[in-house]
mmCIF file of C-alpha atoms in Angstrom:
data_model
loop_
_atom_site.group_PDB
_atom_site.id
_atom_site.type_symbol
_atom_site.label_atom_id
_atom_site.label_comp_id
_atom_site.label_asym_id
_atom_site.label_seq_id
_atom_site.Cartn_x
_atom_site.Cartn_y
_atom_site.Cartn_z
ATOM 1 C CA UNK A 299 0.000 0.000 0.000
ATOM 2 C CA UNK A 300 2.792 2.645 1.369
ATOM 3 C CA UNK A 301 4.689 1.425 -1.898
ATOM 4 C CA UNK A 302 1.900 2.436 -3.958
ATOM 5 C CA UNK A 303 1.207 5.812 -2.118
ATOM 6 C CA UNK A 304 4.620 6.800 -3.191
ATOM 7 C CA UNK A 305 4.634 5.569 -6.449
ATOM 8 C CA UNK A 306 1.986 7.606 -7.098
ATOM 9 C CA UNK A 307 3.478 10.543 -5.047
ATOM 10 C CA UNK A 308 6.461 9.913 -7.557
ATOM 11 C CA UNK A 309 4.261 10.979 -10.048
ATOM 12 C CA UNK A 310 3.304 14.091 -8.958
ATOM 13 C CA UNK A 311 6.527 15.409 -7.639
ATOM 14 C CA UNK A 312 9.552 14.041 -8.608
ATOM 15 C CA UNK A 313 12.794 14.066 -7.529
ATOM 16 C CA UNK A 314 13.414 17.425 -9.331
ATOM 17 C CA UNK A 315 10.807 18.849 -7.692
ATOM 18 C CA UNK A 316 11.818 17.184 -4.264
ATOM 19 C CA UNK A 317 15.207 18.545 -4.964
ATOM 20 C CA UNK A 318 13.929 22.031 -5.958
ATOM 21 C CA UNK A 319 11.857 22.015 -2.423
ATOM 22 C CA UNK A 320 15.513 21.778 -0.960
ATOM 23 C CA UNK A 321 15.325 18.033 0.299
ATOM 24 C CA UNK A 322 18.230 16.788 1.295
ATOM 25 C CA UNK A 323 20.098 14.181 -1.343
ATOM 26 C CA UNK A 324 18.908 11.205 0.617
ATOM 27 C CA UNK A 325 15.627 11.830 0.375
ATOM 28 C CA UNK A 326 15.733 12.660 -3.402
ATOM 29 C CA UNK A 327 17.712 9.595 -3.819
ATOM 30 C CA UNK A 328 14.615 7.913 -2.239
ATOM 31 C CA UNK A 329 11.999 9.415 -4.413
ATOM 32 C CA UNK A 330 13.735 8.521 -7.326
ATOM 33 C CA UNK A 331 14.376 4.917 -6.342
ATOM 34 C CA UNK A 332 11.041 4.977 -5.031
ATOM 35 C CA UNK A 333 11.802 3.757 -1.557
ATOM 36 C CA UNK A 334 10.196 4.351 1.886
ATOM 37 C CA UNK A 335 12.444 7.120 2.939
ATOM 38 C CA UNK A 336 11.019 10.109 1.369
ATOM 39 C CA UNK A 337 7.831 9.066 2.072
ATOM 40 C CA UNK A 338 8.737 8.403 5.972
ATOM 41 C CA UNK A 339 10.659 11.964 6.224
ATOM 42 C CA UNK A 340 7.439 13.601 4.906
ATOM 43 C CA UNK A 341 5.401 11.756 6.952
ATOM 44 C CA UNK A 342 7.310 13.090 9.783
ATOM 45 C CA UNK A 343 7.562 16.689 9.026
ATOM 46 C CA UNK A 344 3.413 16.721 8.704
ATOM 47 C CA UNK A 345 3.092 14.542 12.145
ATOM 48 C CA UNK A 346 5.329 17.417 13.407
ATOM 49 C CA UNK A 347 3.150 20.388 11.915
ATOM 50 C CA UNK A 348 0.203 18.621 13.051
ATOM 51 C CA UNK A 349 1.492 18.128 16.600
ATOM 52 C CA UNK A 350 2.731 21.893 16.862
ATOM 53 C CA UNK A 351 -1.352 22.946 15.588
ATOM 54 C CA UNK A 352 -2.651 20.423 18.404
ATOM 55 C CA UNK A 353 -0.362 22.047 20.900
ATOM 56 C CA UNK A 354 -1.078 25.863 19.490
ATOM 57 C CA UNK A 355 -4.879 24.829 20.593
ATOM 58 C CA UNK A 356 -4.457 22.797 23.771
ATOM 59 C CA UNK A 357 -2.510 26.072 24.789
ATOM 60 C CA UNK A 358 -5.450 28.322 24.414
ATOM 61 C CA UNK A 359 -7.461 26.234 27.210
ATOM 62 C CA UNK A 360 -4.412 24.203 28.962
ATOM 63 C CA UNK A 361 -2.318 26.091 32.175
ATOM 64 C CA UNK A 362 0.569 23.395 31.806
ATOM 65 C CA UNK A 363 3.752 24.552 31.594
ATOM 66 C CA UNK A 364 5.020 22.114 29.752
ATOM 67 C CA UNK A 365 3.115 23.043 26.441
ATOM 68 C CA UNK A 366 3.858 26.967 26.790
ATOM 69 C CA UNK A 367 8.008 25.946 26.599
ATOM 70 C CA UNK A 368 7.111 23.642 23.639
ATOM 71 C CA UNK A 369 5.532 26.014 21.904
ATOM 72 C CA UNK A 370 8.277 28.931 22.698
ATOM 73 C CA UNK A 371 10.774 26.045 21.554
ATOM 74 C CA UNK A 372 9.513 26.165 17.976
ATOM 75 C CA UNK A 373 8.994 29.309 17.834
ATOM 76 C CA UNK A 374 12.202 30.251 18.171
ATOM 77 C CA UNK A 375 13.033 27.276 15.921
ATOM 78 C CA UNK A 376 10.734 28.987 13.034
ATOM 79 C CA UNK A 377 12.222 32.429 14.032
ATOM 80 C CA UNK A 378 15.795 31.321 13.587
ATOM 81 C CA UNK A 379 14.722 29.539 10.843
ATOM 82 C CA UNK A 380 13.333 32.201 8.938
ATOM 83 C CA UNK A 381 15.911 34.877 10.120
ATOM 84 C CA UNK A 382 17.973 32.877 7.511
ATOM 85 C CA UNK A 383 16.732 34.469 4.830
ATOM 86 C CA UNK A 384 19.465 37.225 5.187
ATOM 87 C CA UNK A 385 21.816 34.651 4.548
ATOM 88 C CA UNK A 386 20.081 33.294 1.769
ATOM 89 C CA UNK A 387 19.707 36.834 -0.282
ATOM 90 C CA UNK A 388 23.500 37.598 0.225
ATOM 91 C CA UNK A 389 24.964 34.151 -1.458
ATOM 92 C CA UNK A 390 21.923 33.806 -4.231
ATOM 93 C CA UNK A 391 23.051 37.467 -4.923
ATOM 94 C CA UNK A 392 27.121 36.133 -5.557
ATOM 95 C CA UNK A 393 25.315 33.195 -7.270
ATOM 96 C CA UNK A 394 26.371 30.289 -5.005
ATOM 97 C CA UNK A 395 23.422 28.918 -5.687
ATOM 98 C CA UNK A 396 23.530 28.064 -9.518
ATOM 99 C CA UNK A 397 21.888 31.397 -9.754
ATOM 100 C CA UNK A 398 18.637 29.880 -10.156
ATOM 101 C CA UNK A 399 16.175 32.966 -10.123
ATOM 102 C CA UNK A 400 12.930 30.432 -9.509
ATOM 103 C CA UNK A 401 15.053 28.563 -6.500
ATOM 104 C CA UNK A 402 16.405 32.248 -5.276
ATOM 105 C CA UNK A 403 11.962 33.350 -4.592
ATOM 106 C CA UNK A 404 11.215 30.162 -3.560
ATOM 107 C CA UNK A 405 13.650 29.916 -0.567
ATOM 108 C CA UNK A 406 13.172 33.566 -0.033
ATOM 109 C CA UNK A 407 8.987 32.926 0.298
ATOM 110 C CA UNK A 408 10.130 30.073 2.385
ATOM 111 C CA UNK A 409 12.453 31.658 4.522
ATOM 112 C CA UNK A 410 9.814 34.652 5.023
ATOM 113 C CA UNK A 411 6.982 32.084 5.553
ATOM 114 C CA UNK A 412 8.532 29.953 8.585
ATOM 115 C CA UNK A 413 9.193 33.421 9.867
ATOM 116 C CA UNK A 414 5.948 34.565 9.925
ATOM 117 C CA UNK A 415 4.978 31.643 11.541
ATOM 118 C CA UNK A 416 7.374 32.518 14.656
ATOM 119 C CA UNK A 417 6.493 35.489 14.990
ATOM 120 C CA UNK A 418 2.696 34.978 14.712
ATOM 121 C CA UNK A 419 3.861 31.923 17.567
ATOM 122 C CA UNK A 420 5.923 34.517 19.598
ATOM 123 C CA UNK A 421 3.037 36.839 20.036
ATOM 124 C CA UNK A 422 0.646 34.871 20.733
ATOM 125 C CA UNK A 423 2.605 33.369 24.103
ATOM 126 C CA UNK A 424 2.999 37.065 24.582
ATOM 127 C CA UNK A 425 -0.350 38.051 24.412
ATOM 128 C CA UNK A 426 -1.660 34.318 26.226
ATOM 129 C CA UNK A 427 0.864 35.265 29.041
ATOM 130 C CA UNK A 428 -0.441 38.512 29.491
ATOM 131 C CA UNK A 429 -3.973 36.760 30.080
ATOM 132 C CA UNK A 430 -2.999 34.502 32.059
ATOM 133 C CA UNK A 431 -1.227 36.785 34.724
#
């Protein structure tokens, strides 16, 4: 069944596209051989999105402390993350990067995206904590 999942995720995004997402050169290796390691590392990133989104809401009616330094965890994790976009723009600029103008906007939008997402993370623990005094 998994084999035939990715198969058929093969087929919509191959391992150009996996490689233009920025996928490390395991995991294009994998889509291209059509093995279970792609499919597992995806797998994991969404169980990890979906876990942070569970956590995001538990916060909202949960006092534990434990989920507030979670959630502070990734968002600095998405903060620092996206903060890398000035290091991005500098060596796409000196064409380090193949100078690849569709790969330059893409890890630009990505860059700005996961920061948005710590931010919009940062303030609201700012804002919960504030309520919760």
């Amino acid at each position: 069944m998994a084999g035939a999942l990715l198969h058929v995720g093969g087929l919509l995004m191959g391992p150009e596209a996996v490689r233009f997402l920025g996928a490390p050169q395991e995991v294009v290796q994998s889509v291209a051989d059509k093995t279970f390691y792609g499919l597992t590392i995806t797998l994991v990133i969404a169980a990890l999105l979906a876990g942070l989104a569970f956590m995001a809401h538990k916060a909202k009616t949960s006092f534990k402390r434990a989920i507030r330094i979670i959630l502070w965890v990734f968002a600095f994790i998405f903060t620092a993350r996206g903060l890398l976009i000035f290091l991005f723009v500098p060596a796409n600029m000196e064409g380090r990067n193949g100078g690849d103008a569709m790969l330059f906007c893409f890890h630009v939008g990505a860059s700005l995206f996961v920061l948005s997402i710590g931010i919009a993370l940062i303030f609201a623990l700012m804002k919960s904590r504030k309520a919760l005094s």
